[in-house]
Structures are given as structure tokens and as C-alpha cells.
PDB file of C-alpha atoms in Angstrom:
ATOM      1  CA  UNK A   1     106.172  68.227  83.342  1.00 65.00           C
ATOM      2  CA  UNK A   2     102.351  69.235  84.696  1.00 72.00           C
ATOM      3  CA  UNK A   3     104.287  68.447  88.410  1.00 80.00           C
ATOM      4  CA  UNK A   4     107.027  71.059  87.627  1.00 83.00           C
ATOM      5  CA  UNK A   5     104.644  73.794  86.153  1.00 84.00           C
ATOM      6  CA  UNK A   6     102.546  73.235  89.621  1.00 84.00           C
ATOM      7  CA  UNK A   7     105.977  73.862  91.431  1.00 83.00           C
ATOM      8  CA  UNK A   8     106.590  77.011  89.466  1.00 89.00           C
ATOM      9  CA  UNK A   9     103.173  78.710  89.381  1.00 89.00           C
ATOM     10  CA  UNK A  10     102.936  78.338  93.421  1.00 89.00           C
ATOM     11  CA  UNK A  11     106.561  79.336  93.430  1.00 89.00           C
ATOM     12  CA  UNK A  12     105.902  82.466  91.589  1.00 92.00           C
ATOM     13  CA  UNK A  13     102.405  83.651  94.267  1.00 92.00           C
ATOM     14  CA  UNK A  14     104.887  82.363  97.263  1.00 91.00           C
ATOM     15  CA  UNK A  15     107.569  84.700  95.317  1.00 92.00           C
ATOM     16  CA  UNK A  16     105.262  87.231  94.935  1.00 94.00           C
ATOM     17  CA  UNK A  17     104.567  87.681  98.568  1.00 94.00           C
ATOM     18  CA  UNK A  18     108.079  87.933  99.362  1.00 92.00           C
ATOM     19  CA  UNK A  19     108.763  90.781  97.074  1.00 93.00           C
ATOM     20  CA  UNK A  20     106.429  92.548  99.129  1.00 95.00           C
ATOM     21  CA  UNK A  21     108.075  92.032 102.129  1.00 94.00           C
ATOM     22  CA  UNK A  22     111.597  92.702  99.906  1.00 93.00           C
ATOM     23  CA  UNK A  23     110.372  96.120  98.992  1.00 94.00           C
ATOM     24  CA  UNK A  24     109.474  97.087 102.256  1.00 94.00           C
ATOM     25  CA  UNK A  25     113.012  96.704 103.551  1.00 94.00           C
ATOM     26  CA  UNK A  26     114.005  98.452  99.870  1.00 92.00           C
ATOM     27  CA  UNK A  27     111.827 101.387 100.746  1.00 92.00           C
ATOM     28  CA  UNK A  28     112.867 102.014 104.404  1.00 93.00           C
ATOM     29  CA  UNK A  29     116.925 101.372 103.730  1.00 91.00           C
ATOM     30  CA  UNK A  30     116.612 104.061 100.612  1.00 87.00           C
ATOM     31  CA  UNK A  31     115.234 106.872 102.607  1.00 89.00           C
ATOM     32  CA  UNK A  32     116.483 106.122 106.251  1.00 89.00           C
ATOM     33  CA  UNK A  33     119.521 103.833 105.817  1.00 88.00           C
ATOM     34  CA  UNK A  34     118.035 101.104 108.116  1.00 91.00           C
ATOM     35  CA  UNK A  35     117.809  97.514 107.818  1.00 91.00           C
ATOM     36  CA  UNK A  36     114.398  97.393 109.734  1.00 93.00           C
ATOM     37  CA  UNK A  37     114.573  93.609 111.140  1.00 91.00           C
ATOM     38  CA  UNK A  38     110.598  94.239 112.520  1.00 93.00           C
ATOM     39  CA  UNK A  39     109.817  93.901 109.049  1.00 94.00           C
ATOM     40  CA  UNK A  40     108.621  89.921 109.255  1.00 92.00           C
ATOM     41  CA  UNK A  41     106.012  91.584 112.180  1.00 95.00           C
ATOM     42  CA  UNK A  42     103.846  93.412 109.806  1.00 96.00           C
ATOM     43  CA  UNK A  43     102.388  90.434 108.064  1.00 96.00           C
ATOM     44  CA  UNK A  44     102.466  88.707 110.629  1.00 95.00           C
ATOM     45  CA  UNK A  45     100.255  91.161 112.139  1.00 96.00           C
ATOM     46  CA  UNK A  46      98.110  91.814 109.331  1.00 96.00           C
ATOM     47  CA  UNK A  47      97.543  88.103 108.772  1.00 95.00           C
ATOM     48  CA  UNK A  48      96.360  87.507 112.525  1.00 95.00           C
ATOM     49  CA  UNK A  49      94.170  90.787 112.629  1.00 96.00           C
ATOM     50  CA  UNK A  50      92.417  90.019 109.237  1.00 95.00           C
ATOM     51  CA  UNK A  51      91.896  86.931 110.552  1.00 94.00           C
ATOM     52  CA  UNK A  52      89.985  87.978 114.147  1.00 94.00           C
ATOM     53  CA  UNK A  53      88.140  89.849 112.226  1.00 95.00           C
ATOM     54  CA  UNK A  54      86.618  87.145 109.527  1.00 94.00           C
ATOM     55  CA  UNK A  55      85.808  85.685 112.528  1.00 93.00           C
ATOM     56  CA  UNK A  56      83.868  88.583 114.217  1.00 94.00           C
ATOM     57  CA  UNK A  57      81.577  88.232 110.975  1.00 92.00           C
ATOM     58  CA  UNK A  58      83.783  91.112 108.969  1.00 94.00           C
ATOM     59  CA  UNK A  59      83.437  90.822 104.988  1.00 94.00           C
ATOM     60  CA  UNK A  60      86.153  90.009 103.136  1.00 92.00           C
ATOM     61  CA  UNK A  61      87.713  92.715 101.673  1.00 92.00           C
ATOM     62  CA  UNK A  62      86.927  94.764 104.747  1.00 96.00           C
ATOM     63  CA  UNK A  63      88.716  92.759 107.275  1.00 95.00           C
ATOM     64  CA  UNK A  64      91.880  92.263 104.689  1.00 95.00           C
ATOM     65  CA  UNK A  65      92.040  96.156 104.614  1.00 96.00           C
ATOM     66  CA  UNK A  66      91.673  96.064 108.217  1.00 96.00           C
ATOM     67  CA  UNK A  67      94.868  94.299 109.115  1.00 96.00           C
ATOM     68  CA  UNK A  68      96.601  96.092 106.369  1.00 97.00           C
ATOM     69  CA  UNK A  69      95.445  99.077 107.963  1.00 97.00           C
ATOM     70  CA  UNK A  70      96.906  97.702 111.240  1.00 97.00           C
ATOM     71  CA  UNK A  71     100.267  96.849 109.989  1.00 96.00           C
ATOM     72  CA  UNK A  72     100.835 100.289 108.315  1.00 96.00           C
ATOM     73  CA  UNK A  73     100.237 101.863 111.910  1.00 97.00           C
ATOM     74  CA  UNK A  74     102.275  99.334 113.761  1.00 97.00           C
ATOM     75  CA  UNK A  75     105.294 100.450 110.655  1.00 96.00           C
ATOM     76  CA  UNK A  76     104.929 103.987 111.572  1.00 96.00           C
ATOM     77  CA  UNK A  77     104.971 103.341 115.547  1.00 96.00           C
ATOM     78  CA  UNK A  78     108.267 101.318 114.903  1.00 96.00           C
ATOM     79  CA  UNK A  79     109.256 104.241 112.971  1.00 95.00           C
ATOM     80  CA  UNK A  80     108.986 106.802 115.945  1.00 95.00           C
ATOM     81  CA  UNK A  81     110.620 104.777 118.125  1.00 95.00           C
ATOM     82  CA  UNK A  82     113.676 103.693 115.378  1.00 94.00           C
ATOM     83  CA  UNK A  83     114.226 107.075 113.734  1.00 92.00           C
ATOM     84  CA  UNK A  84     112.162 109.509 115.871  1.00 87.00           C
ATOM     85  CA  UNK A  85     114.802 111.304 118.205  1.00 87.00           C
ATOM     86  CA  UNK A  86     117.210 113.491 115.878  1.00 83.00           C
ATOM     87  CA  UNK A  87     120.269 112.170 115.407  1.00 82.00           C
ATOM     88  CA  UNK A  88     119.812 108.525 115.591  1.00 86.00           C
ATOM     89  CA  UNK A  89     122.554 106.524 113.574  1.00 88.00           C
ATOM     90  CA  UNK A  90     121.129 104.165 111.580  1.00 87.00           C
ATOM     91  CA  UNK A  91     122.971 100.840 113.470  1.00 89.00           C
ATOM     92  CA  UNK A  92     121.326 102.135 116.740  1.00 93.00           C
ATOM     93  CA  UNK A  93     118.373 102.270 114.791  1.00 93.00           C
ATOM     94  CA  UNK A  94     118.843  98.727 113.525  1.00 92.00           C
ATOM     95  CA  UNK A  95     118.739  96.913 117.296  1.00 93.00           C
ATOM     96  CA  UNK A  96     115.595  98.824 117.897  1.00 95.00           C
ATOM     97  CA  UNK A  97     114.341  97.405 115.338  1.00 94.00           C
ATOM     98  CA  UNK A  98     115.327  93.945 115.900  1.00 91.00           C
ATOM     99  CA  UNK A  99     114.278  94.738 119.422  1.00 93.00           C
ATOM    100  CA  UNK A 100     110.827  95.982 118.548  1.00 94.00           C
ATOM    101  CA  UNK A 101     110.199  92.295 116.684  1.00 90.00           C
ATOM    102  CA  UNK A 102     110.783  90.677 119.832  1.00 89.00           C
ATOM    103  CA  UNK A 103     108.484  92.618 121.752  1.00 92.00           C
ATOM    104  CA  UNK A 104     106.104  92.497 119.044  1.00 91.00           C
ATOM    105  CA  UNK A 105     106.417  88.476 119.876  1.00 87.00           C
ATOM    106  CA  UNK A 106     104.939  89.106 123.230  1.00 90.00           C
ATOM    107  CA  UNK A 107     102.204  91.290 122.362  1.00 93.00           C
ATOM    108  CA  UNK A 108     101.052  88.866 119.708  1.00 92.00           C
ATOM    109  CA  UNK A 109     100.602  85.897 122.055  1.00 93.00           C
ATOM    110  CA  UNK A 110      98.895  88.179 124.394  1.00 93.00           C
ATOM    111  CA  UNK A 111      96.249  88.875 121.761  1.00 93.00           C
ATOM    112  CA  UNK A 112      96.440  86.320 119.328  1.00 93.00           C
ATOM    113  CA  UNK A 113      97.602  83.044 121.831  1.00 90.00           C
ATOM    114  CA  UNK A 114     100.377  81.540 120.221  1.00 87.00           C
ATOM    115  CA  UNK A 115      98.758  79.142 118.037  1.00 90.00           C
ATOM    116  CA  UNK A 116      98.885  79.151 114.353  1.00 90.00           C
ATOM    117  CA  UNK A 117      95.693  80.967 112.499  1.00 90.00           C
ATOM    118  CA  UNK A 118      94.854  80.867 109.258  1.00 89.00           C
ATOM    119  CA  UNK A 119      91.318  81.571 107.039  1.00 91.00           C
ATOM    120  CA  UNK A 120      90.129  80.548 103.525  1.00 90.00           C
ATOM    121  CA  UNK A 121      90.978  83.103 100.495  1.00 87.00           C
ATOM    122  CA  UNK A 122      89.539  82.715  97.265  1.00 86.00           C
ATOM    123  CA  UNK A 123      88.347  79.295  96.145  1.00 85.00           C
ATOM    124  CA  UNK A 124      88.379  77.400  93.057  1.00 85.00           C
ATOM    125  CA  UNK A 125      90.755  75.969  91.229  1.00 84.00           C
ATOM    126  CA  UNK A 126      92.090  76.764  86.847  1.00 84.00           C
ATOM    127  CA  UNK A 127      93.025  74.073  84.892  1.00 81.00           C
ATOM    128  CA  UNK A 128      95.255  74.364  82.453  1.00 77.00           C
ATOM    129  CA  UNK A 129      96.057  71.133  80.941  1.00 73.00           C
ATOM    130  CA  UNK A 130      97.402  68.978  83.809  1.00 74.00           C
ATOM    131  CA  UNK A 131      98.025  71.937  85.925  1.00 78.00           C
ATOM    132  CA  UNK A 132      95.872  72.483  88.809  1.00 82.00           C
ATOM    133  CA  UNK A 133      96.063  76.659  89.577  1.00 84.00           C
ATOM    134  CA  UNK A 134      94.800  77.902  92.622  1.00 88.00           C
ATOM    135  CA  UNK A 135      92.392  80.924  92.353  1.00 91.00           C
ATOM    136  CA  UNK A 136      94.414  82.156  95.673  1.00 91.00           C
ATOM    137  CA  UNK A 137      97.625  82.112  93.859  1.00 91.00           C
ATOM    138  CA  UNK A 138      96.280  83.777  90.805  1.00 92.00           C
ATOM    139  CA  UNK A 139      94.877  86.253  93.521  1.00 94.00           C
ATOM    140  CA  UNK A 140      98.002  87.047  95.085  1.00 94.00           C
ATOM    141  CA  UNK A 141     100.178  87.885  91.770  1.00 94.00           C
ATOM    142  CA  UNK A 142      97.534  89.800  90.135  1.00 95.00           C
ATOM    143  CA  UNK A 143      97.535  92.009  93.761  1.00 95.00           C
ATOM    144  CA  UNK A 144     101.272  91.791  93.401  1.00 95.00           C
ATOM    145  CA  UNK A 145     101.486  93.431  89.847  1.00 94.00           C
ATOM    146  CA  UNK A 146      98.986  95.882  90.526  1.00 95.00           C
ATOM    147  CA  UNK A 147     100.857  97.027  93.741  1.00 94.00           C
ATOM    148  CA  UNK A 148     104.034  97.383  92.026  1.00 93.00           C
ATOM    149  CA  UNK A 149     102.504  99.146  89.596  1.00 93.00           C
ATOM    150  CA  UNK A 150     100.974 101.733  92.019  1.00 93.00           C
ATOM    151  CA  UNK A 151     104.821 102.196  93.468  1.00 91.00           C
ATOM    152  CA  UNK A 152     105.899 102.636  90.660  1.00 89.00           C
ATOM    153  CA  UNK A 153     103.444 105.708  89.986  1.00 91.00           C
ATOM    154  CA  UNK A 154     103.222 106.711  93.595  1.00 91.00           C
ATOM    155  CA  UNK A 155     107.358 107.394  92.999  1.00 87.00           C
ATOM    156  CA  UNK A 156     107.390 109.023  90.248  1.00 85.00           C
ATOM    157  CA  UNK A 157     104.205 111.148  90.079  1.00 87.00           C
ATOM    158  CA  UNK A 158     103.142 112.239  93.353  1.00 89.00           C
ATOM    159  CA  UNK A 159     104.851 115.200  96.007  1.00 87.00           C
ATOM    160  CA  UNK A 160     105.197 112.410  98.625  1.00 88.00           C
ATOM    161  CA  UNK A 161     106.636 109.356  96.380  1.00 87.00           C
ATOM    162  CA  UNK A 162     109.239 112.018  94.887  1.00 86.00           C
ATOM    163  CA  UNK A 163     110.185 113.356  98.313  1.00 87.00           C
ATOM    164  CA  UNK A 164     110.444 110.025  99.455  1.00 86.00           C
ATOM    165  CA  UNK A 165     112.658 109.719  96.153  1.00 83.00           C
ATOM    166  CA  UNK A 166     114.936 112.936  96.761  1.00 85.00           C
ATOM    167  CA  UNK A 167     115.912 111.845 100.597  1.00 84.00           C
ATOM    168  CA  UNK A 168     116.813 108.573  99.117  1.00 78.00           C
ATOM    169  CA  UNK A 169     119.070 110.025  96.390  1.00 78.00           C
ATOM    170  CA  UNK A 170     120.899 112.865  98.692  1.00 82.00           C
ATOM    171  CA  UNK A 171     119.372 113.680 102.145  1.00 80.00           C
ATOM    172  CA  UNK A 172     121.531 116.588 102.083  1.00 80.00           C
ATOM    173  CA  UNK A 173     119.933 118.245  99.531  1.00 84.00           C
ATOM    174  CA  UNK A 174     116.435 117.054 100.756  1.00 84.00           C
ATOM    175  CA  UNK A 175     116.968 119.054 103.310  1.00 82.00           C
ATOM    176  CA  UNK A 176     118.110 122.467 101.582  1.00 82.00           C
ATOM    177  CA  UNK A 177     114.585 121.679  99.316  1.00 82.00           C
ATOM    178  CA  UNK A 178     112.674 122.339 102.472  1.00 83.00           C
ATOM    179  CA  UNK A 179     111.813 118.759 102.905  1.00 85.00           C
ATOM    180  CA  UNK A 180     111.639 116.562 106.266  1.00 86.00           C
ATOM    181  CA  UNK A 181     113.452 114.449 106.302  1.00 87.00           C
ATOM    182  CA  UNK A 182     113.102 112.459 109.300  1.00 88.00           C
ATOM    183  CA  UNK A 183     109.263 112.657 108.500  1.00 90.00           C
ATOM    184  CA  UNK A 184     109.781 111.064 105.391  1.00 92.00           C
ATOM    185  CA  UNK A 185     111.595 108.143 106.951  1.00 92.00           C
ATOM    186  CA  UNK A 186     108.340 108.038 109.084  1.00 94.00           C
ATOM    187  CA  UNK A 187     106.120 107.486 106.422  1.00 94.00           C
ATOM    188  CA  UNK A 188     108.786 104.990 104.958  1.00 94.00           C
ATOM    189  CA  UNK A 189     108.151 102.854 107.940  1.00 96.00           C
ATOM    190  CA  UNK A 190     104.411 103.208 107.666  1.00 96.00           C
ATOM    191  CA  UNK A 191     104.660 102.156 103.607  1.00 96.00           C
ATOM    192  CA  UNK A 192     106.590  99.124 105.014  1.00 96.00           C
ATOM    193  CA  UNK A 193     104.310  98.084 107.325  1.00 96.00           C
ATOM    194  CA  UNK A 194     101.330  98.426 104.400  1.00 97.00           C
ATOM    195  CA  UNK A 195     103.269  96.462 101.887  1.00 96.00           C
ATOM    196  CA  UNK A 196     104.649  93.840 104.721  1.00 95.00           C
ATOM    197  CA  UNK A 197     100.326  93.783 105.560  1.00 96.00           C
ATOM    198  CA  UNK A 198      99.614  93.043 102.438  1.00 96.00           C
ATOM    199  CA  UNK A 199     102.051  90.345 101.733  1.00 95.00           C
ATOM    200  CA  UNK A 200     100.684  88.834 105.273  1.00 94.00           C
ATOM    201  CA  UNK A 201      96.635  88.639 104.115  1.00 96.00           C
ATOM    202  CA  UNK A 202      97.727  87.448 100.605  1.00 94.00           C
ATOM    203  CA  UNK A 203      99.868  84.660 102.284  1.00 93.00           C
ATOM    204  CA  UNK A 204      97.639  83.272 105.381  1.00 93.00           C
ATOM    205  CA  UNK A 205      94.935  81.334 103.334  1.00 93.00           C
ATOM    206  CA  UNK A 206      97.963  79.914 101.861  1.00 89.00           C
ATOM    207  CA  UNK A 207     100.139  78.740 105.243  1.00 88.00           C
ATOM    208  CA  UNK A 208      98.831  79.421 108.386  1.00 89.00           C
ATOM    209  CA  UNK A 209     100.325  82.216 110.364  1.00 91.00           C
ATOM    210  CA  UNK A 210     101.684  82.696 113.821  1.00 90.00           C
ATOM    211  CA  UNK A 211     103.459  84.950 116.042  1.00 88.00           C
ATOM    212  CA  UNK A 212     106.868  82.653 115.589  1.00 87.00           C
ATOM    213  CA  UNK A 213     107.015  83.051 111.472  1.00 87.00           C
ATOM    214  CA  UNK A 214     108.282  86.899 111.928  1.00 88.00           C
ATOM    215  CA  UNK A 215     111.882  85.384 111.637  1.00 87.00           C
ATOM    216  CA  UNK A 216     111.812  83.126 108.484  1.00 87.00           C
ATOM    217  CA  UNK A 217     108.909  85.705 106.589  1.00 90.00           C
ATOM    218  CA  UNK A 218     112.219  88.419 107.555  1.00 89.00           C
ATOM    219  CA  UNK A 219     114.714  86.163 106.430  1.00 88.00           C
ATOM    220  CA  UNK A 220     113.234  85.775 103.236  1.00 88.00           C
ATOM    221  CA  UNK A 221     112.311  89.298 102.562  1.00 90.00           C
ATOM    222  CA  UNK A 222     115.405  90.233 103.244  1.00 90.00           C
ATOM    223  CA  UNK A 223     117.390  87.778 101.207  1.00 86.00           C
ATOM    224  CA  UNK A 224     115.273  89.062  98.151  1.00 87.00           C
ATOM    225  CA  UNK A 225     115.816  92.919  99.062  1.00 89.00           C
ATOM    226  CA  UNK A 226     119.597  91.744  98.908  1.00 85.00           C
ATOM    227  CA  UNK A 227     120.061  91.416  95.172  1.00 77.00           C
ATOM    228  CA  UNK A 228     119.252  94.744  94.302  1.00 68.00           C
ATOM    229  CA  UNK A 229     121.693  96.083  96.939  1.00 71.00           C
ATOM    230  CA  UNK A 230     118.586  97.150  99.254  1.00 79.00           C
ATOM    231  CA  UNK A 231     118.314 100.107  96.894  1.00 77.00           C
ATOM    232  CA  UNK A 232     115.952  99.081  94.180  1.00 78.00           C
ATOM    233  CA  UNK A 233     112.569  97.546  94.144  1.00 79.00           C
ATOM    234  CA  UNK A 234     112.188  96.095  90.852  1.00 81.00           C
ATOM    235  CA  UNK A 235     115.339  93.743  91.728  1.00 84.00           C
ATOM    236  CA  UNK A 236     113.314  92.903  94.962  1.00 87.00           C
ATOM    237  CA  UNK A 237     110.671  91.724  93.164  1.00 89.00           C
ATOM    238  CA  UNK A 238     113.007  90.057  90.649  1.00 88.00           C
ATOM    239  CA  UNK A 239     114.533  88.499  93.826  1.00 86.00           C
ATOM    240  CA  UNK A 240     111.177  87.381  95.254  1.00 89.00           C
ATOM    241  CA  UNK A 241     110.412  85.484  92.516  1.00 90.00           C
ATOM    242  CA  UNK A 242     113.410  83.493  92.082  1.00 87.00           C
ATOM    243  CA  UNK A 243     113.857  82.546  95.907  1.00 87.00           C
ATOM    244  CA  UNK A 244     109.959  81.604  96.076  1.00 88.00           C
ATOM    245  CA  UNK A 245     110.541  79.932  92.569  1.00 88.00           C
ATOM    246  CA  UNK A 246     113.911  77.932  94.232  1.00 86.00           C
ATOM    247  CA  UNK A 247     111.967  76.990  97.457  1.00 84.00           C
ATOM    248  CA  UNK A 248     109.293  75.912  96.207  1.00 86.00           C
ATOM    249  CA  UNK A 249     111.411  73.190  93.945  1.00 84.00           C
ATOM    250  CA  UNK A 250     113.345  72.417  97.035  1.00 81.00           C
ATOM    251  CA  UNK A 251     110.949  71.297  98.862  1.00 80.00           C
ATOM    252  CA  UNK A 252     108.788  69.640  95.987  1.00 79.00           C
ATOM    253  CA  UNK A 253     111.863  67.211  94.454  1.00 80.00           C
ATOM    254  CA  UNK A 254     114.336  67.819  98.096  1.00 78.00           C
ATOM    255  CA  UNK A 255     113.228  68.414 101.370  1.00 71.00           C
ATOM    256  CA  UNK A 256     110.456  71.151 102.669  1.00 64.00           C
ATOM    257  CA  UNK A 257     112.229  71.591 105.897  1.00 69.00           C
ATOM    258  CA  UNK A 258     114.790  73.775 104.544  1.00 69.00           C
ATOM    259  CA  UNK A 259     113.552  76.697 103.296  1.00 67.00           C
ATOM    260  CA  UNK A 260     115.000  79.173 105.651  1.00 68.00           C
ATOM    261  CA  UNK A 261     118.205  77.602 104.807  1.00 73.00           C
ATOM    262  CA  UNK A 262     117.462  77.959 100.180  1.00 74.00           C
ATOM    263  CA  UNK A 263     117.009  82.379 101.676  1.00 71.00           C
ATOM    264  CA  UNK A 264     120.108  82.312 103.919  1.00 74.00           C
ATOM    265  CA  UNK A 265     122.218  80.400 100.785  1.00 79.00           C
ATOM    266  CA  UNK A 266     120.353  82.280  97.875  1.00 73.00           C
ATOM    267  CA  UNK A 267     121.279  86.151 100.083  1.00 73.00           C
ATOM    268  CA  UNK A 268     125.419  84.357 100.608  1.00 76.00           C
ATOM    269  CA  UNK A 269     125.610  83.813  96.998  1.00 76.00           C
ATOM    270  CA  UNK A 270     123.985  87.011  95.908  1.00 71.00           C
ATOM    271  CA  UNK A 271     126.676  88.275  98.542  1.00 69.00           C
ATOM    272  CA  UNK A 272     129.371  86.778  96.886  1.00 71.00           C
ATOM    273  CA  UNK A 273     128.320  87.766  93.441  1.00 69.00           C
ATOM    274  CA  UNK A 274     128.243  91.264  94.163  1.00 65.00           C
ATOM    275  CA  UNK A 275     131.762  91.311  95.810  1.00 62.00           C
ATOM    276  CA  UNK A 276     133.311  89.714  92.733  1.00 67.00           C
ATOM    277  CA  UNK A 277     131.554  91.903  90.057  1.00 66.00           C
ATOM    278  CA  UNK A 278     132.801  94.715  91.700  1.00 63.00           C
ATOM    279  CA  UNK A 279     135.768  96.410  90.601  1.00 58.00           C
ATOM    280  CA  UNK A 280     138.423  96.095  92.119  1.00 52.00           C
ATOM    281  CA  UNK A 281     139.966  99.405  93.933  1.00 44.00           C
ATOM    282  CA  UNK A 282     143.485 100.306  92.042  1.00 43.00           C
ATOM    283  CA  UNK A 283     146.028 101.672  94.321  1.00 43.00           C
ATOM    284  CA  UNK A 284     147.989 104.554  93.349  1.00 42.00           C
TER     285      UNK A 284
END
């Protein structure tokens, strides 16, 4: 029993960092109507910046913000270049995208060499019973809860989260309000690239991080951003938890290898799911 509580508690912080990366692909679909595939390059980013600059002597904290800083510029950059000319569609929008995480591969191994990184987060351990918690874990779902939480408010109380809000719910009338769209989508992109940043400092002292993990840290965001249609964040943070909860007891009783494969099964049956709840069109 103490072996299966471990499994779930590190299931829920590895959960918890893939709602992040879930509600990044939640915010930018809502607003823009892209499925931004460079979203596994913002923590990847964040976790290799924060990480060069531990090393330059930075204090924690500091050098966390840093390469959450850095991912929320590298969002908006992929956001001029996705949505920035007038009149993109949203599929065309899509390869760059997908494009944009390749070439992000390059420029990573240019600056970062294409070995793994990693650095130490918060030490110590909680014992609770036989369960051995990680101060890290407890770290990264308390950061979790309290970033939800500021969505949450950011969406419903301030001018920008309710713009943000309206051009999700009917662009159309967005733009009779006198709102910008297209700017909006821009600072969708950047919120993507904070939240996919902060998912990538929270998870590093946890698994080391390299250029190469965009695809599977993508994979599983999106899977999770899946279950509430791409539309709603709360069900992308419900998803997060279950797929971290389900990997993490795969590979503890199964086989650790095949995580990529628990997201690409848990988003098909999700898939499925969906198409048989929904009703069925009567013709007339």
C-alpha cells in the first residue's frame, strides 16, 4: 500500500506539470484556433536556460524566473511568425508551428549541446507513514494550484484575461468590441510559452531535460488538453493528473519505457469517448 501511495503522489507532481503544458495548448486553441505543436519547446527551453544560469552562480528563484521569462518570449516570437500576417488559416498556422519545434531543435544544441541537463530543486524529503514525499513534488503542485488559481482570476477579472475570453467565445464580435484580435492570439502564444516555462523548471530537478524531450513533453500535454475538447482548462488539469497518475503506475508495476505510448492510448480513448457520447445527427 505505502508503494502505491508513492506511485500516486509522484504521479499527481508529474500530472501536475503536464496540465501546465495542457493549458497552454487550451489557451492558444481557444483564442486562435491552433494546435501549437512548439508547445513541448517552451519547457524545454525554460528548463535548459534556468539551468545555465544556476550554473553562472544565479539564485534560485531568479534563474527559474529567468527561463520562464525566456520561454514566454520564445511563445510570443512563435506567435508572430504562426498568426502574425492577416489572414493566416489556422492549419497553415499549425505546420509553422510544428516547423518552428524543429528549428527550435537546432538552436538548442547550438546553445545548450545536446546532452541532457538537469539541477537540484528543493531538498528534503515528508514522511508520512511509509510514504517517502519529495519536497520537489510537494513544490511543484503547490506552484500548480496557485497558477491555476491566478488563471482562473486573470480570466475572469482583468481587461486582458476577458478579452482573451471574448475572442475565444466569438471572434466576430471581438472584433465589433474594438478588440485585436490577432494581438490577443499574440499574447496567447506568449501565456503558453510562460505556463509551458513553468512546467519545464518545475520538472528538470525531477528528469533531466534535453533538446530531444520537446516531442514526448508535447505528446503528453496534448493528450491531457484533449479531454476537455482543447477548450477548457480545468479538464486539462483534470487530464494532467490522470495521465501522470496512469504513467506513473505503468511504469512502477509494467514497464517505464512506455510512457509516450499510456498519452498516445489515454488521447485515442478520450477520442473515442467523445465520438460516442455525442449525439448522433438525425436526418430529416
Amino acid at each position: 500500500m505505502s508503494e502505491l501511495l508513492g506511485y500516486l503522489v509522484a504521479g499527481a507532481a508529474l500530472g501536475c506539470t503536464i496540465a501546465l503544458l495542457a493549458s497552454g495548448f487550451v489557451v492558444v486553441h481557444r483564442v486562435t484556433g491552433v494546435v501549437n505543436f512548439a508547445q513541448g519547446m517552451f519547457p524545454v527551453v525554460a528548463g535548459l536556460a534556468a539551468g545555465s544560469l544556476l550554473s553562472a552562480h544565479w539564485p534560485h528563484g531568479i534563474a527559474e524566473l529567468g527561463g520562464i521569462a525566456l520561454a514566454g518570449a520564445v511563445g510570443l516570437v512563435v506567435g508572430v511568425v504562426a498568426i502574425g500576417k492577416p489572414g493566416t488559416p489556422p492549419l497553415a498556422s499549425l505546420v509553422i508551428t510544428f516547423g518552428l519545434g524543429f528549428l527550435g531543435y537546432a538552436i538548442e544544441i547550438i546553445v545548450w549541446g545536446d546532452q541532457p541537463r538537469g539541477f537540484d530543486g528543493l531538498s528534503g524529503v515528508v514522511t508520512l507513514g511509509d510514504v517517502r514525499i519529495q519536497h520537489q513534488w510537494l513544490l511543484v503542485m503547490v506552484v500548480t494550484a496557485g497558477t491555476f488559481a491566478a488563471l482562473g482570476a486573470f480570466f475572469g477579472r482583468t481587461y486582458l484575461g476577458k478579452g482573451l475570453t471574448a475572442c475565444a467565445a466569438n471572434p466576430y464580435a471581438a472584433r465589433l468590441a474594438g478588440i485585436d484580435v490577432r494581438r490577443m492570439g499574440l499574447y496567447a502564444f506568449a501565456l503558453a510559452g510562460v505556463l509551458g516555462g513553468i512546467a519545464g523548471v518545475l520538472l528538470t530537478p525531477l528528469q533531466s531535460i534535453a533538446f530531444d524531450r520537446d516531442v514526448a513533453l508535447a505528446v503528453n500535454g496534448f493528450a491531457a488538453a484533449v479531454l476537455g475538447g482543447l477548450d477548457r482548462p480545468g479538464t486539462a488539469l483534470a487530464g494532467g493528473l490522470l495521465l501522470g497518475i496512469g504513467q506513473t503506475l505503468f511504469a512502477g508495476y509494467v514497464d517505464g519505457s512506455f510512457q509516450t505510448e499510456v498519452a498516445l492510448g489515454f488521447m485515442v480513448l478520450v477520442m473515442v469517448v467523445r465520438a460516442v457520447r455525442q449525439p448522433q445527427a438525425v436526418a430529416v
